[in-house]
Short mmCIF file of C-alpha atoms in Angstrom, two decimals:
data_model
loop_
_atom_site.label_atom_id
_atom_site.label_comp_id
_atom_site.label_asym_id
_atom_site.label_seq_id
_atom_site.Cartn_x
_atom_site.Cartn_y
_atom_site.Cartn_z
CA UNK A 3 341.98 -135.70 164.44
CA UNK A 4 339.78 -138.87 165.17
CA UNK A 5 340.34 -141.17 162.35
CA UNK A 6 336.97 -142.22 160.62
CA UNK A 7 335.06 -145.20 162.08
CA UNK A 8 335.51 -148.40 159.88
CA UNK A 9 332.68 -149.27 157.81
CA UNK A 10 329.96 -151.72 158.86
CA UNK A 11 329.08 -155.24 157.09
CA UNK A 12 325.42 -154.92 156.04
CA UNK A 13 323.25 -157.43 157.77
CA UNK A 14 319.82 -158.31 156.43
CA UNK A 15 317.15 -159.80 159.18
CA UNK A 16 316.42 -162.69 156.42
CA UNK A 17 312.49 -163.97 157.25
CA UNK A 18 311.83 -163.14 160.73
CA UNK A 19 310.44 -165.94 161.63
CA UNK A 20 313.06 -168.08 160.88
CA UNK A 21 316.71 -168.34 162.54
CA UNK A 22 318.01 -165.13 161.30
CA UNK A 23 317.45 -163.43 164.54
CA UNK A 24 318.36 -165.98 166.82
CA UNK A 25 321.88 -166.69 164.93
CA UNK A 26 322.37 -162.63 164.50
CA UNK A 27 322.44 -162.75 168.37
CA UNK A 28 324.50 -165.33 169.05
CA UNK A 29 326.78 -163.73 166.57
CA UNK A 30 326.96 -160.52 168.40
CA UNK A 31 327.50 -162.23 171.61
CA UNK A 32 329.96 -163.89 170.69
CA UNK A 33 331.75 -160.99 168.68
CA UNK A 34 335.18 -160.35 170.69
CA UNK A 35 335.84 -164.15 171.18
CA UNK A 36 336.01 -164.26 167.41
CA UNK A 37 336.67 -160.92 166.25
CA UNK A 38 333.94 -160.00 164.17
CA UNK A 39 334.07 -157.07 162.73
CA UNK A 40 331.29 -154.45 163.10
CA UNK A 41 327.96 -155.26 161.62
CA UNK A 42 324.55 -153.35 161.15
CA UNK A 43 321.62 -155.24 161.19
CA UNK A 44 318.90 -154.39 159.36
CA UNK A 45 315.58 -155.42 160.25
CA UNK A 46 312.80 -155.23 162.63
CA UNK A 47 314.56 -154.58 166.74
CA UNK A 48 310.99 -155.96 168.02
CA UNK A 49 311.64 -159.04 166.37
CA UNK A 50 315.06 -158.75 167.62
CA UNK A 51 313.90 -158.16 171.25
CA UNK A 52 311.19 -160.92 171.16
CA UNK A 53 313.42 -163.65 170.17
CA UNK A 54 316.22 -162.70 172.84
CA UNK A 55 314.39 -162.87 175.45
CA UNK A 56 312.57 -166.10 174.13
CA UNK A 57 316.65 -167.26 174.24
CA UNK A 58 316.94 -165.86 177.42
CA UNK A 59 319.82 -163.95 175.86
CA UNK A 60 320.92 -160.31 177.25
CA UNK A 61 321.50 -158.38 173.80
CA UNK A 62 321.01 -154.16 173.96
CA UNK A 63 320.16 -153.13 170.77
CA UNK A 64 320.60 -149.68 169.50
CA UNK A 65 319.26 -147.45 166.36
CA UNK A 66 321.52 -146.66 164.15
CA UNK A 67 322.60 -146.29 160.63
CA UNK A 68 325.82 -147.28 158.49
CA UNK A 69 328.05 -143.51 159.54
CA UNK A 70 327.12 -145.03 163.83
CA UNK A 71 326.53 -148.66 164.22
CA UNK A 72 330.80 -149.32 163.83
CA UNK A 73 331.05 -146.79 167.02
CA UNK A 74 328.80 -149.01 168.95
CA UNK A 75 329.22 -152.30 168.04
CA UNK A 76 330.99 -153.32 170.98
CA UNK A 77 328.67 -152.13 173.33
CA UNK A 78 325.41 -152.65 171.90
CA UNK A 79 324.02 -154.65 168.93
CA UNK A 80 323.09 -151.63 166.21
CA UNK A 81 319.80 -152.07 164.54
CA UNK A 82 318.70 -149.98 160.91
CA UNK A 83 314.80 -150.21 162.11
CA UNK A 84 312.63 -152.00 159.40
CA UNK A 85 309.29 -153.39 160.73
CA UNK A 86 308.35 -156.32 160.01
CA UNK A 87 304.61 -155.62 159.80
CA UNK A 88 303.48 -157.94 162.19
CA UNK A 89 303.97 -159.54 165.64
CA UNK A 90 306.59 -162.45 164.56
CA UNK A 91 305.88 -166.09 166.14
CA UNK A 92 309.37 -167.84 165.81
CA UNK A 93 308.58 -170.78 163.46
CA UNK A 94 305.59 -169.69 161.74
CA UNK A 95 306.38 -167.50 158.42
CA UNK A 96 303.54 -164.84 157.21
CA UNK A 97 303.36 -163.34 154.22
CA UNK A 98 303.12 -159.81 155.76
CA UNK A 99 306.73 -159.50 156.28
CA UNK A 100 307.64 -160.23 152.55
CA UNK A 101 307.65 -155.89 152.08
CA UNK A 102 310.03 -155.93 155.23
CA UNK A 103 312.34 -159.25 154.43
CA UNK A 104 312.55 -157.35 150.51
CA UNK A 105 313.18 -154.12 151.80
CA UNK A 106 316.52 -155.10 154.07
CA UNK A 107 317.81 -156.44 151.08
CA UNK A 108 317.24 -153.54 149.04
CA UNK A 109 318.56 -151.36 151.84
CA UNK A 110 322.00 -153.59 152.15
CA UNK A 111 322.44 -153.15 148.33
CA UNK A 112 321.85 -149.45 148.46
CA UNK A 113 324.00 -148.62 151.30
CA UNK A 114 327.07 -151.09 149.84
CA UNK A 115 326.70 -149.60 146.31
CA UNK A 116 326.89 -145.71 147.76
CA UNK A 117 329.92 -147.51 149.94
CA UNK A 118 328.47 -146.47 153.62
CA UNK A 119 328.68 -150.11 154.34
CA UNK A 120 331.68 -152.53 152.92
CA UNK A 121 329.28 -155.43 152.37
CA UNK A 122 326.23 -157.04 151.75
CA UNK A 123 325.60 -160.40 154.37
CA UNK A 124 321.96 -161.86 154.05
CA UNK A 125 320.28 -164.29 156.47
CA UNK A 126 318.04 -166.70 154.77
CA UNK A 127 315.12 -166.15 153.59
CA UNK A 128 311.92 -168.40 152.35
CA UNK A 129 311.63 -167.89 148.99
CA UNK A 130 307.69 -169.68 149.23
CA UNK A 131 306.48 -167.25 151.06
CA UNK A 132 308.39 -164.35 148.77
CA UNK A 133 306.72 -165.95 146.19
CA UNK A 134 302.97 -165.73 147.70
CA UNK A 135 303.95 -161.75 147.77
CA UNK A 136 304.35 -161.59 144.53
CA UNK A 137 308.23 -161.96 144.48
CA UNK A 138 309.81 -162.13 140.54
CA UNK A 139 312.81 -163.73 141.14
CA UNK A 140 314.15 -167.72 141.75
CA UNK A 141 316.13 -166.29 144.71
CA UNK A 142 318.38 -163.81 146.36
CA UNK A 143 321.18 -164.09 144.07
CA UNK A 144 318.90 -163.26 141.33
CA UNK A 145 317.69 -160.26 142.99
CA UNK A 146 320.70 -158.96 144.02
CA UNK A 147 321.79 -159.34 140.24
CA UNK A 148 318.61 -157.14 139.47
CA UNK A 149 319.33 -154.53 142.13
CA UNK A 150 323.02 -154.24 140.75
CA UNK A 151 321.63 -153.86 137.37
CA UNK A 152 319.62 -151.18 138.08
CA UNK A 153 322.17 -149.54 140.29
CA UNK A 154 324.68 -149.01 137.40
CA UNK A 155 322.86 -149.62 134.56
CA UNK A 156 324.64 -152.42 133.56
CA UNK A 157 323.96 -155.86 133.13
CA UNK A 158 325.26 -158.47 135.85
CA UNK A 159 325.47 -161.48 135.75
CA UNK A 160 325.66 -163.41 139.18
CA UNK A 161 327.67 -166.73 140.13
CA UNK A 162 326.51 -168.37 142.84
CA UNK A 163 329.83 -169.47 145.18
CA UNK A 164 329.93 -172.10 148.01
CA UNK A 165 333.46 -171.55 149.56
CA UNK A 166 333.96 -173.72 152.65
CA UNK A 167 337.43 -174.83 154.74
CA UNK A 168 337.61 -177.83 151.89
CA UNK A 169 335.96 -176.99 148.54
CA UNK A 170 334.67 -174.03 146.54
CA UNK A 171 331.90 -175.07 144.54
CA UNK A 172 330.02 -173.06 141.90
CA UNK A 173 326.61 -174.41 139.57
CA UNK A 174 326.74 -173.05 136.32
CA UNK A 175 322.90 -173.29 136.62
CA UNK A 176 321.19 -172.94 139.60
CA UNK A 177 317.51 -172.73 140.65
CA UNK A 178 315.97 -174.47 138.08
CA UNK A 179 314.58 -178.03 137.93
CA UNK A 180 316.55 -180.75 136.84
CA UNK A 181 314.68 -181.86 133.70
CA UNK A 182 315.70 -178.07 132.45
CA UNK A 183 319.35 -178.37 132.82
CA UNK A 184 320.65 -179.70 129.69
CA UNK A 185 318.83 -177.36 127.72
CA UNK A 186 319.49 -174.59 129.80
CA UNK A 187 323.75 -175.40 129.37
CA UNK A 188 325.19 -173.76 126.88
CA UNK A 189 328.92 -173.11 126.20
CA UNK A 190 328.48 -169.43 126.59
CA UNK A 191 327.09 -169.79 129.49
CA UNK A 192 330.18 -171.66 131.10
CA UNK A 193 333.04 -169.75 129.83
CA UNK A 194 330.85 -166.46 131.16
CA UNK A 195 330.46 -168.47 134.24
CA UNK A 196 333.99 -169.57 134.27
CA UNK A 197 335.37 -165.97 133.43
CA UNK A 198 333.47 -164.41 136.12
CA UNK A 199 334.90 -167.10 138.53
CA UNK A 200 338.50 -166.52 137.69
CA UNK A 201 337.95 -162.95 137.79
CA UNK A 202 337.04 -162.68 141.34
CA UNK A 203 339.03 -165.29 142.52
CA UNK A 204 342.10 -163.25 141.29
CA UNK A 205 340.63 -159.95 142.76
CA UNK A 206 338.98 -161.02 145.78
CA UNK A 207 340.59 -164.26 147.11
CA UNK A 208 344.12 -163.36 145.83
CA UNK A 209 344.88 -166.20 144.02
CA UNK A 210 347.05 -165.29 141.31
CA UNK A 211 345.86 -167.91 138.43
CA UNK A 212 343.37 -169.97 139.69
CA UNK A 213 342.66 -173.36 138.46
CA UNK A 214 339.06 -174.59 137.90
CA UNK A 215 337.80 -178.01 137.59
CA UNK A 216 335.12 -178.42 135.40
CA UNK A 217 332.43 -181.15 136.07
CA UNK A 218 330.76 -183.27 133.21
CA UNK A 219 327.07 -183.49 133.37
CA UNK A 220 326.49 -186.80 132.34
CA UNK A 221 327.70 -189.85 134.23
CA UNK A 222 331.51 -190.95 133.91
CA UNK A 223 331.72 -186.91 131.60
CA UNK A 224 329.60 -189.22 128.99
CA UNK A 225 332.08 -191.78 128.22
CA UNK A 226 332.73 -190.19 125.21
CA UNK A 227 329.59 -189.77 123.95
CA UNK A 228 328.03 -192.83 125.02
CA UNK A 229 326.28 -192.17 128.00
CA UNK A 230 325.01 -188.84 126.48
CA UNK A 231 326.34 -185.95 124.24
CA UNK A 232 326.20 -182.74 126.20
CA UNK A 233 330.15 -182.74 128.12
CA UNK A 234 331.31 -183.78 124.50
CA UNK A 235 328.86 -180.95 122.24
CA UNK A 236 328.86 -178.34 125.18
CA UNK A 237 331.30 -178.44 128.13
CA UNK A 238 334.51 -179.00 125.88
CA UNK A 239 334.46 -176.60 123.81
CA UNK A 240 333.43 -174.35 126.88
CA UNK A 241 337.06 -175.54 128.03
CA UNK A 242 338.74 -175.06 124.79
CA UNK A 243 337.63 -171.39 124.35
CA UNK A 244 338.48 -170.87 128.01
CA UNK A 245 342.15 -172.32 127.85
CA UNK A 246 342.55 -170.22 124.60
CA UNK A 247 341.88 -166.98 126.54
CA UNK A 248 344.42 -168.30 129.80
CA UNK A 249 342.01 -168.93 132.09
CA UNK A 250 343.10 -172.59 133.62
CA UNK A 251 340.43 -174.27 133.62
CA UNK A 252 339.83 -178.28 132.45
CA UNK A 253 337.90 -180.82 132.01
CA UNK A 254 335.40 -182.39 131.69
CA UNK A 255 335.87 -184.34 134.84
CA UNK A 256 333.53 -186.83 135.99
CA UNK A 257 331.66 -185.58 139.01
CA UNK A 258 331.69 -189.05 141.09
CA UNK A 259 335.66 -188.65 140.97
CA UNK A 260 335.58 -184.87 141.68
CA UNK A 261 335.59 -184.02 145.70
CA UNK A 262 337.56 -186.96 147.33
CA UNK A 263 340.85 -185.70 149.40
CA UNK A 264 343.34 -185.90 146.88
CA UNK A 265 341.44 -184.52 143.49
CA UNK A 266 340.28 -181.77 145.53
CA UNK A 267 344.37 -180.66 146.31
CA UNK A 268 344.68 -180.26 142.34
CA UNK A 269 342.02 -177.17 142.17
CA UNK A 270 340.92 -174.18 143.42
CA UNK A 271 337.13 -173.93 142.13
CA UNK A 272 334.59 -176.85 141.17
CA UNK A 273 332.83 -175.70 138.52
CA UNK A 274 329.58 -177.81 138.16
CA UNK A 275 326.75 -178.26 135.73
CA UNK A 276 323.56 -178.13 138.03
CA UNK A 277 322.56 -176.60 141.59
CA UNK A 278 322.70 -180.01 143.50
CA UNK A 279 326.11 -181.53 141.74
CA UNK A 280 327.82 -178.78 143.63
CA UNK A 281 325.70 -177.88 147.05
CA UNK A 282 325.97 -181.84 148.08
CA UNK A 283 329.91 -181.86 148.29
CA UNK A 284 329.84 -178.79 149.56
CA UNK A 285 327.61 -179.25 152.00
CA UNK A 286 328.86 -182.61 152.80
CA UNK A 287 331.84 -181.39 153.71
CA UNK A 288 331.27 -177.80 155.36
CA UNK A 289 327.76 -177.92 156.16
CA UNK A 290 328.15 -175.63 159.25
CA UNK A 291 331.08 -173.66 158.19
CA UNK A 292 330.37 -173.40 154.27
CA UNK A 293 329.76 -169.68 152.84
CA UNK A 294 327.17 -168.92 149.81
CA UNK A 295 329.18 -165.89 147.89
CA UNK A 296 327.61 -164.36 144.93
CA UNK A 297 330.76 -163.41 142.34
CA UNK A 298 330.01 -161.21 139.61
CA UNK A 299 328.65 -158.26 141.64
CA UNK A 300 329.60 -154.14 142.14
CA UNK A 301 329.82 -155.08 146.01
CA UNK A 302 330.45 -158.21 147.92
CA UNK A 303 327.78 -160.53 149.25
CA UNK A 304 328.51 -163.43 151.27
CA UNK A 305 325.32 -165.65 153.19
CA UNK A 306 324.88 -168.69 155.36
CA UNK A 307 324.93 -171.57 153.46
CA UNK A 308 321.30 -172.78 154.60
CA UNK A 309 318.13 -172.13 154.79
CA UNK A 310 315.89 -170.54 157.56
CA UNK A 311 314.98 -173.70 159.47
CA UNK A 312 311.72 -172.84 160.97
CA UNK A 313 311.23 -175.48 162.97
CA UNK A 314 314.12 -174.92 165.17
CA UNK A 315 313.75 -170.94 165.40
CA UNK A 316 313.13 -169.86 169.04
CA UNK A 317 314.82 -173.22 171.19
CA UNK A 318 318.16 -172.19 171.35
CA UNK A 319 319.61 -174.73 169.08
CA UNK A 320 320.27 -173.12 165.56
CA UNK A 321 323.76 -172.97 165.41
CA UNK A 322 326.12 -169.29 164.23
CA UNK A 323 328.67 -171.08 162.79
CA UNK A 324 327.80 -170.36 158.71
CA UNK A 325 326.85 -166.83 159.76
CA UNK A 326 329.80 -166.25 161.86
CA UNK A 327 331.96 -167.67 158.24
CA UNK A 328 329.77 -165.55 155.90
CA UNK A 329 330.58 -162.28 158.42
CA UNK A 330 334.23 -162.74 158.30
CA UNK A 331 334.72 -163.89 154.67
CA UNK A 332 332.96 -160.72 153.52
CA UNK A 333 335.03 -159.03 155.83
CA UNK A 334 337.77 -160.60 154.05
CA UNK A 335 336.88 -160.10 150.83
CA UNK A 336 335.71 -156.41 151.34
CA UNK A 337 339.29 -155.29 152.41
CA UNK A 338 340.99 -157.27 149.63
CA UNK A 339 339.54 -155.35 147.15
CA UNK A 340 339.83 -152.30 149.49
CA UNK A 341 336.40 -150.70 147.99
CA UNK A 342 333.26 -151.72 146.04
CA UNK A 343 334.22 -152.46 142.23
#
């Protein structure tokens, strides 16, 4: 008897008029050099078309769904038709393919959480012009939260991940502006954060008792109070409770001493206070090959760790390399756990 074709990662089109398609086909191109395994994209094949040939790329495409698209991966890239709405113009974003750029999202999630696919990867999207269609949320990890909520009737709560070759990197808080942070921390909020972390770090990465590194907010952790009061009021007792339950975690570390070579050997995770204390570092030192994970989830989601770059859509210059990470880690990560949680 033929044994059962392996299931498909779940690949969203992101906004069409950014680099999503153009790194999607490199990707596939490129697929037994560096053994990717099978993907379905889900999205719009015109826009797929359009921009390959803009590339002067050969790509086939084919229809298919989550039960076909592993069967012909290798000979053609399989496409879960979703039309954009529009003729897409690499470059120049429209707010009529907000339904589309929504709707492979919600498909991925679906199809993960019924388990036809092994995992959810998303190309980037522009939350602005999400947001001029009426979109409710700060960003995808938010949404996905939502969508998993609904799913199971449970309430998730996400934690954004940026796991690259030399860091993993987490914000406690993440799209909010800066001014909002302190009042936003809370210790429950980092020992949920931090729980959540170790959780899938255990389950997913296989690391048997990981140890997490917990940034101050304030410069120098607040020098003991004098250079403000949150790490003192909030983050160490965040630690305390944490420790008291096993979970390794410690701190408050001051964030300017956090990321150079030899700090970085005595963790596994960065936990850090705002969006931007842990997206530089990890940029800065895996911007092409850094993976946004969201932890916390019924399924696994891994995306690029940038944005759509419209003005570079269509020339041939966007590079794979974050997609190409964000394919494989979900891979990865999807056969650790050996099903959706």
């Amino acid at each position: 008897m033929p044994s059962r074709p392996s299931r498909p990662l779940a690949l969203t089109q992101g906004d069409p008029a950014g680099i999503g398609p153009d790194i999607t086909l490199a990707a596939w191109l490129r697929r037994g050099e560096l053994g990717l395994s099978p993907f379905l994209f889900l999205g719009d094949p015109n826009v797929l078309s359009a921009r390959a040939r803009q590339l002067n790329l050969t790509v086939p495409l084919q229809e298919a769904d989550a039960s076909t698209a592993s069967g012909v991966f290798a000979d053609a890239l399989p496409v879960l038709p979703i039309a954009a709405g529009m003729d897409v113009v690499a470059g120049e974003a429209h707010v009529v393919t907000a339904k589309a750029t929504i709707a492979a999202i919600e498909m991925a999630v679906l199809l993960s959480m019924k388990g036809d696919t092994c995992a959810v990867v998303t190309n980037p999207i522009a939350k602005s012009v999400l947001y001029d269609a009426g979109f409710g949320f700060p960003g995808h990890t938010e949404f996905l939260a939502d969508l998993a909520t609904r799913a199971t009737g449970k309430p998730v709560m996400p934690v954004m991940l940026l796991a690259g070759p030399k860091l993993r990197a987490i914000p406690v808080t993440i799209h909010i502006p800066l001014k909002d942070v302190p009042q936003a921390l809370t210790s429950d909020l980092i020992v949920e954060t931090c729980r959540i972390t170790d959780h899938d770090l255990r389950t997913r990465f296989g690391i048997a008792k990981p140890r997490l590194a917990v940034a101050g907010l304030n410069p120098h952790a607040g020098e003991n109070g004098a250079i403000g009061k949150e790490d003192e009021a909030i983050i160490r007792p965040a630690i305390d409770a944490l420790r008291n339950e096993g979970i390794d975690a410690f701190g408050p570390l001051p964030a300017d001493t956090m990321f150079h070579d030899d700090a970085r050997r005595r963790y596994d995770v960065a936990v850090c206070m705002y969006h931007d204390q842990a997206l530089i570092p990890a940029k800065a030192l895996g911007f092409d090959d850094s993976v946004n994970v969201t932890l916390g989830l019924p399924f696994v989601r891994t995306s690029p760790d940038h944005g759509t770059a419209f003005g570079i859509a269509g020339k041939g210059i966007a590079k794979e390399d974050s997609l190409v990470a964000a394919l494989k880690l979900a891979s990865e990560l999807s056969r650790a756990t050996g099903s959706n949680r």
